[in-house]
JSON list of C-alpha atoms in Angstrom, two decimals:
[
{"chain": "D", "resi": 1, "resn": "MET", "atom": "CA", "xyz": [41.33, 18.44, -13.73]},
{"chain": "D", "resi": 2, "resn": "GLU", "atom": "CA", "xyz": [43.36, 18.61, -10.53]},
{"chain": "D", "resi": 3, "resn": "GLU", "atom": "CA", "xyz": [41.35, 19.29, -7.39]},
{"chain": "D", "resi": 4, "resn": "LYS", "atom": "CA", "xyz": [42.55, 20.01, -3.84]},
{"chain": "D", "resi": 5, "resn": "LEU", "atom": "CA", "xyz": [40.63, 18.15, -1.14]},
{"chain": "D", "resi": 6, "resn": "SER", "atom": "CA", "xyz": [40.83, 17.66, 2.61]},
{"chain": "D", "resi": 7, "resn": "CYS", "atom": "CA", "xyz": [39.79, 14.50, 4.37]},
{"chain": "D", "resi": 8, "resn": "ASP", "atom": "CA", "xyz": [39.93, 15.86, 7.93]},
{"chain": "D", "resi": 9, "resn": "GLY", "atom": "CA", "xyz": [40.19, 19.61, 7.54]},
{"chain": "D", "resi": 10, "resn": "GLY", "atom": "CA", "xyz": [43.94, 19.57, 8.09]},
{"chain": "D", "resi": 11, "resn": "HIS", "atom": "CA", "xyz": [45.61, 17.12, 5.70]},
{"chain": "D", "resi": 12, "resn": "GLU", "atom": "CA", "xyz": [45.24, 18.27, 2.14]},
{"chain": "D", "resi": 13, "resn": "PHE", "atom": "CA", "xyz": [45.68, 15.98, -0.85]},
{"chain": "D", "resi": 14, "resn": "LYS", "atom": "CA", "xyz": [45.23, 16.34, -4.60]},
{"chain": "D", "resi": 15, "resn": "LEU", "atom": "CA", "xyz": [42.87, 14.33, -6.74]},
{"chain": "D", "resi": 16, "resn": "LEU", "atom": "CA", "xyz": [44.71, 14.33, -10.05]},
{"chain": "D", "resi": 17, "resn": "PHE", "atom": "CA", "xyz": [41.84, 13.06, -12.17]},
{"chain": "D", "resi": 18, "resn": "SER", "atom": "CA", "xyz": [38.65, 11.11, -11.73]},
{"chain": "D", "resi": 19, "resn": "CYS", "atom": "CA", "xyz": [37.14, 8.51, -14.02]},
{"chain": "D", "resi": 20, "resn": "PRO", "atom": "CA", "xyz": [33.98, 7.30, -12.27]},
{"chain": "D", "resi": 21, "resn": "SER", "atom": "CA", "xyz": [33.10, 4.93, -15.10]},
{"chain": "D", "resi": 22, "resn": "GLY", "atom": "CA", "xyz": [36.66, 3.56, -15.30]},
{"chain": "D", "resi": 23, "resn": "LEU", "atom": "CA", "xyz": [39.08, 3.27, -18.20]},
{"chain": "D", "resi": 24, "resn": "SER", "atom": "CA", "xyz": [39.54, 0.47, -20.68]},
{"chain": "D", "resi": 25, "resn": "PRO", "atom": "CA", "xyz": [43.06, -0.91, -21.28]},
{"chain": "D", "resi": 26, "resn": "SER", "atom": "CA", "xyz": [43.16, 0.96, -24.60]},
{"chain": "D", "resi": 27, "resn": "GLN", "atom": "CA", "xyz": [42.64, 4.23, -22.71]},
{"chain": "D", "resi": 28, "resn": "MET", "atom": "CA", "xyz": [45.75, 3.70, -20.55]},
{"chain": "D", "resi": 29, "resn": "SER", "atom": "CA", "xyz": [49.41, 3.66, -21.41]},
{"chain": "D", "resi": 30, "resn": "VAL", "atom": "CA", "xyz": [52.75, 3.89, -19.61]},
{"chain": "D", "resi": 31, "resn": "VAL", "atom": "CA", "xyz": [55.81, 5.83, -20.67]},
{"chain": "D", "resi": 32, "resn": "PHE", "atom": "CA", "xyz": [58.76, 4.20, -18.92]},
{"chain": "D", "resi": 33, "resn": "ASP", "atom": "CA", "xyz": [61.88, 6.35, -19.21]},
{"chain": "D", "resi": 34, "resn": "GLU", "atom": "CA", "xyz": [64.99, 7.35, -17.25]},
{"chain": "D", "resi": 35, "resn": "ALA", "atom": "CA", "xyz": [63.75, 10.93, -17.58]},
{"chain": "D", "resi": 36, "resn": "TYR", "atom": "CA", "xyz": [61.26, 10.08, -14.78]},
{"chain": "D", "resi": 37, "resn": "ASP", "atom": "CA", "xyz": [63.90, 8.73, -12.38]},
{"chain": "D", "resi": 38, "resn": "ARG", "atom": "CA", "xyz": [64.64, 10.66, -9.19]},
{"chain": "D", "resi": 39, "resn": "ILE", "atom": "CA", "xyz": [67.14, 13.51, -9.48]},
{"chain": "D", "resi": 40, "resn": "PRO", "atom": "CA", "xyz": [69.73, 13.49, -6.66]},
{"chain": "D", "resi": 41, "resn": "HIS", "atom": "CA", "xyz": [69.51, 16.52, -4.36]},
{"chain": "D", "resi": 42, "resn": "PRO", "atom": "CA", "xyz": [72.30, 19.10, -4.86]},
{"chain": "D", "resi": 43, "resn": "ASP", "atom": "CA", "xyz": [72.86, 19.26, -1.06]},
{"chain": "D", "resi": 44, "resn": "HIS", "atom": "CA", "xyz": [75.41, 16.45, -0.59]},
{"chain": "D", "resi": 45, "resn": "THR", "atom": "CA", "xyz": [74.78, 16.26, 3.16]},
{"chain": "D", "resi": 46, "resn": "LEU", "atom": "CA", "xyz": [71.05, 15.78, 2.59]},
{"chain": "D", "resi": 47, "resn": "GLU", "atom": "CA", "xyz": [71.74, 13.21, -0.12]},
{"chain": "D", "resi": 48, "resn": "LYS", "atom": "CA", "xyz": [74.11, 11.33, 2.23]},
{"chain": "D", "resi": 49, "resn": "SER", "atom": "CA", "xyz": [71.35, 11.22, 4.87]},
{"chain": "D", "resi": 50, "resn": "ILE", "atom": "CA", "xyz": [69.48, 8.69, 2.69]},
{"chain": "D", "resi": 51, "resn": "SER", "atom": "CA", "xyz": [72.13, 6.03, 3.40]},
{"chain": "D", "resi": 52, "resn": "GLU", "atom": "CA", "xyz": [72.37, 6.99, 7.07]},
{"chain": "D", "resi": 53, "resn": "ILE", "atom": "CA", "xyz": [68.60, 6.72, 7.59]},
{"chain": "D", "resi": 54, "resn": "TRP", "atom": "CA", "xyz": [68.47, 3.40, 5.72]},
{"chain": "D", "resi": 55, "resn": "ASP", "atom": "CA", "xyz": [71.36, 1.93, 7.71]},
{"chain": "D", "resi": 56, "resn": "ALA", "atom": "CA", "xyz": [69.70, 2.93, 11.01]},
{"chain": "D", "resi": 57, "resn": "ARG", "atom": "CA", "xyz": [66.36, 1.41, 9.94]},
{"chain": "D", "resi": 58, "resn": "VAL", "atom": "CA", "xyz": [67.99, -1.88, 8.88]},
{"chain": "D", "resi": 59, "resn": "GLN", "atom": "CA", "xyz": [69.73, -2.11, 12.27]},
{"chain": "D", "resi": 60, "resn": "GLN", "atom": "CA", "xyz": [66.32, -1.69, 13.96]},
{"chain": "D", "resi": 61, "resn": "SER", "atom": "CA", "xyz": [64.63, -4.26, 11.73]},
{"chain": "D", "resi": 62, "resn": "SER", "atom": "CA", "xyz": [66.76, -6.88, 10.01]},
{"chain": "D", "resi": 63, "resn": "SER", "atom": "CA", "xyz": [63.78, -8.00, 7.90]},
{"chain": "D", "resi": 64, "resn": "LEU", "atom": "CA", "xyz": [63.96, -4.81, 5.78]},
{"chain": "D", "resi": 65, "resn": "TYR", "atom": "CA", "xyz": [65.47, -5.23, 2.34]},
{"chain": "D", "resi": 66, "resn": "ASN", "atom": "CA", "xyz": [66.00, -2.95, -0.62]},
{"chain": "D", "resi": 67, "resn": "GLY", "atom": "CA", "xyz": [64.07, -3.60, -3.81]},
{"chain": "D", "resi": 68, "resn": "THR", "atom": "CA", "xyz": [63.40, -1.82, -7.08]},
{"chain": "D", "resi": 69, "resn": "LYS", "atom": "CA", "xyz": [60.18, 0.18, -7.36]},
{"chain": "D", "resi": 70, "resn": "PHE", "atom": "CA", "xyz": [58.49, 2.06, -10.16]},
{"chain": "D", "resi": 71, "resn": "ARG", "atom": "CA", "xyz": [58.75, 5.82, -9.57]},
{"chain": "D", "resi": 72, "resn": "TYR", "atom": "CA", "xyz": [55.75, 8.01, -10.34]},
{"chain": "D", "resi": 73, "resn": "GLY", "atom": "CA", "xyz": [56.94, 10.85, -12.57]},
{"chain": "D", "resi": 74, "resn": "GLY", "atom": "CA", "xyz": [53.62, 12.36, -13.61]},
{"chain": "D", "resi": 75, "resn": "TYR", "atom": "CA", "xyz": [50.89, 11.74, -16.14]},
{"chain": "D", "resi": 76, "resn": "ASN", "atom": "CA", "xyz": [49.11, 13.18, -19.17]},
{"chain": "D", "resi": 77, "resn": "PHE", "atom": "CA", "xyz": [45.35, 13.18, -19.38]},
{"chain": "D", "resi": 78, "resn": "ASN", "atom": "CA", "xyz": [44.18, 13.79, -22.93]},
{"chain": "D", "resi": 79, "resn": "VAL", "atom": "CA", "xyz": [40.64, 14.56, -23.90]},
{"chain": "D", "resi": 80, "resn": "GLU", "atom": "CA", "xyz": [40.32, 15.61, -27.52]},
{"chain": "D", "resi": 81, "resn": "ASN", "atom": "CA", "xyz": [37.86, 18.29, -28.59]},
{"chain": "D", "resi": 82, "resn": "ASP", "atom": "CA", "xyz": [35.85, 15.57, -30.33]},
{"chain": "D", "resi": 83, "resn": "PRO", "atom": "CA", "xyz": [33.13, 14.43, -27.85]},
{"chain": "D", "resi": 84, "resn": "LYS", "atom": "CA", "xyz": [33.19, 10.97, -29.50]},
{"chain": "D", "resi": 85, "resn": "GLN", "atom": "CA", "xyz": [36.88, 10.57, -28.65]},
{"chain": "D", "resi": 86, "resn": "GLN", "atom": "CA", "xyz": [37.59, 8.59, -25.48]},
{"chain": "D", "resi": 87, "resn": "PRO", "atom": "CA", "xyz": [39.93, 10.09, -22.86]},
{"chain": "D", "resi": 88, "resn": "HIS", "atom": "CA", "xyz": [43.44, 8.66, -22.57]},
{"chain": "D", "resi": 89, "resn": "VAL", "atom": "CA", "xyz": [45.74, 8.58, -19.52]},
{"chain": "D", "resi": 90, "resn": "SER", "atom": "CA", "xyz": [49.49, 8.13, -19.91]},
{"chain": "D", "resi": 91, "resn": "LEU", "atom": "CA", "xyz": [51.47, 7.41, -16.71]},
{"chain": "D", "resi": 92, "resn": "HIS", "atom": "CA", "xyz": [55.12, 8.51, -16.63]},
{"chain": "D", "resi": 93, "resn": "LEU", "atom": "CA", "xyz": [57.27, 6.03, -14.72]},
{"chain": "D", "resi": 94, "resn": "GLY", "atom": "CA", "xyz": [60.94, 5.80, -13.84]},
{"chain": "D", "resi": 95, "resn": "LEU", "atom": "CA", "xyz": [62.82, 3.65, -11.35]},
{"chain": "D", "resi": 96, "resn": "THR", "atom": "CA", "xyz": [63.60, 4.08, -7.67]},
{"chain": "D", "resi": 97, "resn": "ASP", "atom": "CA", "xyz": [64.10, 1.72, -4.74]},
{"chain": "D", "resi": 98, "resn": "TYR", "atom": "CA", "xyz": [62.83, 1.08, -1.23]},
{"chain": "D", "resi": 99, "resn": "ARG", "atom": "CA", "xyz": [66.05, 2.39, 0.40]},
{"chain": "D", "resi": 100, "resn": "THR", "atom": "CA", "xyz": [65.60, 5.77, -1.32]},
{"chain": "D", "resi": 101, "resn": "PHE", "atom": "CA", "xyz": [61.92, 5.84, -0.36]},
{"chain": "D", "resi": 102, "resn": "VAL", "atom": "CA", "xyz": [62.82, 5.36, 3.31]},
{"chain": "D", "resi": 103, "resn": "GLY", "atom": "CA", "xyz": [65.56, 8.01, 3.04]},
{"chain": "D", "resi": 104, "resn": "THR", "atom": "CA", "xyz": [63.48, 10.65, 1.22]},
{"chain": "D", "resi": 105, "resn": "ASN", "atom": "CA", "xyz": [59.70, 10.30, 1.47]},
{"chain": "D", "resi": 106, "resn": "LEU", "atom": "CA", "xyz": [59.79, 8.71, 4.96]},
{"chain": "D", "resi": 107, "resn": "SER", "atom": "CA", "xyz": [62.69, 10.82, 6.23]},
{"chain": "D", "resi": 108, "resn": "PRO", "atom": "CA", "xyz": [62.07, 13.17, 9.18]},
{"chain": "D", "resi": 109, "resn": "MET", "atom": "CA", "xyz": [63.65, 15.76, 6.85]},
{"chain": "D", "resi": 110, "resn": "TRP", "atom": "CA", "xyz": [61.37, 14.94, 3.90]},
{"chain": "D", "resi": 111, "resn": "GLU", "atom": "CA", "xyz": [60.35, 18.58, 3.37]},
{"chain": "D", "resi": 112, "resn": "ARG", "atom": "CA", "xyz": [63.97, 19.52, 2.66]},
{"chain": "D", "resi": 113, "resn": "PHE", "atom": "CA", "xyz": [63.87, 17.26, -0.41]},
{"chain": "D", "resi": 114, "resn": "LEU", "atom": "CA", "xyz": [61.03, 19.31, -1.96]},
{"chain": "D", "resi": 115, "resn": "VAL", "atom": "CA", "xyz": [61.52, 22.07, -4.53]},
{"chain": "D", "resi": 116, "resn": "PRO", "atom": "CA", "xyz": [59.15, 25.08, -4.35]},
{"chain": "D", "resi": 117, "resn": "SER", "atom": "CA", "xyz": [56.78, 24.55, -7.28]},
{"chain": "D", "resi": 118, "resn": "GLU", "atom": "CA", "xyz": [53.09, 24.14, -8.04]},
{"chain": "D", "resi": 119, "resn": "ASP", "atom": "CA", "xyz": [54.05, 21.30, -10.41]},
{"chain": "D", "resi": 120, "resn": "ASP", "atom": "CA", "xyz": [54.22, 18.05, -8.39]},
{"chain": "D", "resi": 121, "resn": "CYS", "atom": "CA", "xyz": [56.80, 16.53, -10.74]},
{"chain": "D", "resi": 122, "resn": "ILE", "atom": "CA", "xyz": [59.19, 19.44, -10.17]},
{"chain": "D", "resi": 123, "resn": "GLN", "atom": "CA", "xyz": [58.36, 19.74, -6.46]},
{"chain": "D", "resi": 124, "resn": "CYS", "atom": "CA", "xyz": [59.11, 16.03, -5.87]},
{"chain": "D", "resi": 125, "resn": "GLN", "atom": "CA", "xyz": [62.04, 15.57, -8.28]},
{"chain": "D", "resi": 126, "resn": "HIS", "atom": "CA", "xyz": [64.40, 14.73, -5.40]},
{"chain": "D", "resi": 127, "resn": "THR", "atom": "CA", "xyz": [62.07, 12.25, -3.64]},
{"chain": "D", "resi": 128, "resn": "SER", "atom": "CA", "xyz": [61.61, 8.57, -4.36]},
{"chain": "D", "resi": 129, "resn": "SER", "atom": "CA", "xyz": [57.83, 8.77, -4.92]},
{"chain": "D", "resi": 130, "resn": "PRO", "atom": "CA", "xyz": [57.24, 5.06, -5.60]},
{"chain": "D", "resi": 131, "resn": "LEU", "atom": "CA", "xyz": [54.07, 4.12, -7.43]},
{"chain": "D", "resi": 132, "resn": "GLY", "atom": "CA", "xyz": [51.58, 2.27, -5.26]},
{"chain": "D", "resi": 133, "resn": "ASN", "atom": "CA", "xyz": [48.15, 0.89, -5.87]},
{"chain": "D", "resi": 134, "resn": "GLY", "atom": "CA", "xyz": [45.13, 0.09, -3.79]},
{"chain": "D", "resi": 135, "resn": "ALA", "atom": "CA", "xyz": [41.60, -1.12, -4.19]},
{"chain": "D", "resi": 136, "resn": "VAL", "atom": "CA", "xyz": [38.36, -0.99, -2.30]},
{"chain": "D", "resi": 137, "resn": "VAL", "atom": "CA", "xyz": [36.85, -4.47, -2.48]},
{"chain": "D", "resi": 138, "resn": "GLU", "atom": "CA", "xyz": [33.16, -4.87, -1.69]},
{"chain": "D", "resi": 139, "resn": "THR", "atom": "CA", "xyz": [31.95, -8.41, -1.09]},
{"chain": "D", "resi": 140, "resn": "SER", "atom": "CA", "xyz": [28.67, -9.79, -2.38]},
{"chain": "D", "resi": 141, "resn": "ASP", "atom": "CA", "xyz": [27.19, -9.25, 1.10]},
{"chain": "D", "resi": 142, "resn": "ARG", "atom": "CA", "xyz": [28.17, -5.55, 0.89]},
{"chain": "D", "resi": 143, "resn": "ARG", "atom": "CA", "xyz": [31.13, -5.66, 3.27]},
{"chain": "D", "resi": 144, "resn": "ILE", "atom": "CA", "xyz": [34.46, -3.92, 2.65]},
{"chain": "D", "resi": 145, "resn": "LEU", "atom": "CA", "xyz": [37.67, -5.94, 2.69]},
{"chain": "D", "resi": 146, "resn": "VAL", "atom": "CA", "xyz": [40.63, -4.63, 4.75]},
{"chain": "D", "resi": 147, "resn": "LEU", "atom": "CA", "xyz": [43.95, -6.22, 5.64]},
{"chain": "D", "resi": 148, "resn": "GLN", "atom": "CA", "xyz": [46.25, -5.79, 8.63]},
{"chain": "D", "resi": 149, "resn": "ARG", "atom": "CA", "xyz": [49.87, -5.01, 7.82]},
{"chain": "D", "resi": 150, "resn": "SER", "atom": "CA", "xyz": [52.62, -7.08, 9.39]},
{"chain": "D", "resi": 151, "resn": "ASN", "atom": "CA", "xyz": [54.44, -5.68, 12.41]},
{"chain": "D", "resi": 152, "resn": "LYS", "atom": "CA", "xyz": [57.70, -6.29, 10.51]},
{"chain": "D", "resi": 153, "resn": "VAL", "atom": "CA", "xyz": [57.18, -3.81, 7.67]},
{"chain": "D", "resi": 154, "resn": "GLY", "atom": "CA", "xyz": [59.08, -0.53, 7.39]},
{"chain": "D", "resi": 155, "resn": "GLU", "atom": "CA", "xyz": [56.12, 1.81, 7.61]},
{"chain": "D", "resi": 156, "resn": "PHE", "atom": "CA", "xyz": [52.73, 1.67, 9.27]},
{"chain": "D", "resi": 157, "resn": "PRO", "atom": "CA", "xyz": [53.25, -1.72, 11.00]},
{"chain": "D", "resi": 158, "resn": "GLY", "atom": "CA", "xyz": [50.03, -3.25, 12.28]},
{"chain": "D", "resi": 159, "resn": "TYR", "atom": "CA", "xyz": [47.79, -0.72, 10.49]},
{"chain": "D", "resi": 160, "resn": "PHE", "atom": "CA", "xyz": [44.61, -1.71, 8.69]},
{"chain": "D", "resi": 161, "resn": "VAL", "atom": "CA", "xyz": [44.70, -0.94, 4.97]},
{"chain": "D", "resi": 162, "resn": "PHE", "atom": "CA", "xyz": [42.90, -1.68, 1.74]},
{"chain": "D", "resi": 163, "resn": "PRO", "atom": "CA", "xyz": [44.47, -4.39, -0.47]},
{"chain": "D", "resi": 164, "resn": "GLY", "atom": "CA", "xyz": [47.28, -3.00, -2.58]},
{"chain": "D", "resi": 165, "resn": "GLY", "atom": "CA", "xyz": [51.00, -2.47, -2.71]},
{"chain": "D", "resi": 166, "resn": "HIS", "atom": "CA", "xyz": [53.59, -1.90, -5.37]},
{"chain": "D", "resi": 167, "resn": "PRO", "atom": "CA", "xyz": [52.77, -3.21, -8.84]},
{"chain": "D", "resi": 168, "resn": "GLU", "atom": "CA", "xyz": [56.19, -4.70, -9.57]},
{"chain": "D", "resi": 169, "resn": "VAL", "atom": "CA", "xyz": [56.38, -7.04, -6.59]},
{"chain": "D", "resi": 170, "resn": "ILE", "atom": "CA", "xyz": [54.10, -9.36, -4.73]},
{"chain": "D", "resi": 171, "resn": "SER", "atom": "CA", "xyz": [53.96, -7.87, -1.26]},
{"chain": "D", "resi": 172, "resn": "ASN", "atom": "CA", "xyz": [54.93, -10.03, 1.70]},
{"chain": "D", "resi": 173, "resn": "ALA", "atom": "CA", "xyz": [53.73, -7.35, 4.09]},
{"chain": "D", "resi": 174, "resn": "TRP", "atom": "CA", "xyz": [50.47, -9.05, 5.07]},
{"chain": "D", "resi": 175, "resn": "TYR", "atom": "CA", "xyz": [49.87, -11.42, 7.92]},
{"chain": "D", "resi": 176, "resn": "GLY", "atom": "CA", "xyz": [46.82, -12.70, 6.18]},
{"chain": "D", "resi": 177, "resn": "TYR", "atom": "CA", "xyz": [44.25, -11.16, 8.48]},
{"chain": "D", "resi": 178, "resn": "ILE", "atom": "CA", "xyz": [41.25, -10.33, 6.40]},
{"chain": "D", "resi": 179, "resn": "LEU", "atom": "CA", "xyz": [38.52, -8.35, 8.01]},
{"chain": "D", "resi": 180, "resn": "CYS", "atom": "CA", "xyz": [35.22, -7.26, 6.59]},
{"chain": "D", "resi": 181, "resn": "PHE", "atom": "CA", "xyz": [33.29, -4.30, 7.90]}
]
């Protein structure tokens, strides 16, 4: 059910699955296991760069701190042959942290952490890949809610974004500006 899309003709992304009518809680589950944790890269110099990048970023912005994050390790989407059977999505989650995210996914050398594979879980086994969430909120007067990120966050400071963040923490990344368009 995976589909490759492009939002601007140049930046491709994958839509893993689509459930336009939504899923009930009974149709979702999470498998939390160390098997979905990040695998350290075999290149020790590249692996050491994670600490070096983090240390440099902390020196630039003393408000950065490391925290545990859920790591996205894949999913299963099951639809039985029985048309009466409801679909079920199982997310595979491990653990990572913000330091490793900055040193892998946000690294200027991020592509070196990837493994050649069509399977995202294999391709990204050496990256942090923290799970994030977001929502499009439409108000009763048909406006869309957006927030402005703080200028003190580690990535995309000052950008306008939809409400969201990491599910295991309450984000302190917002100034509180709420705009409706």
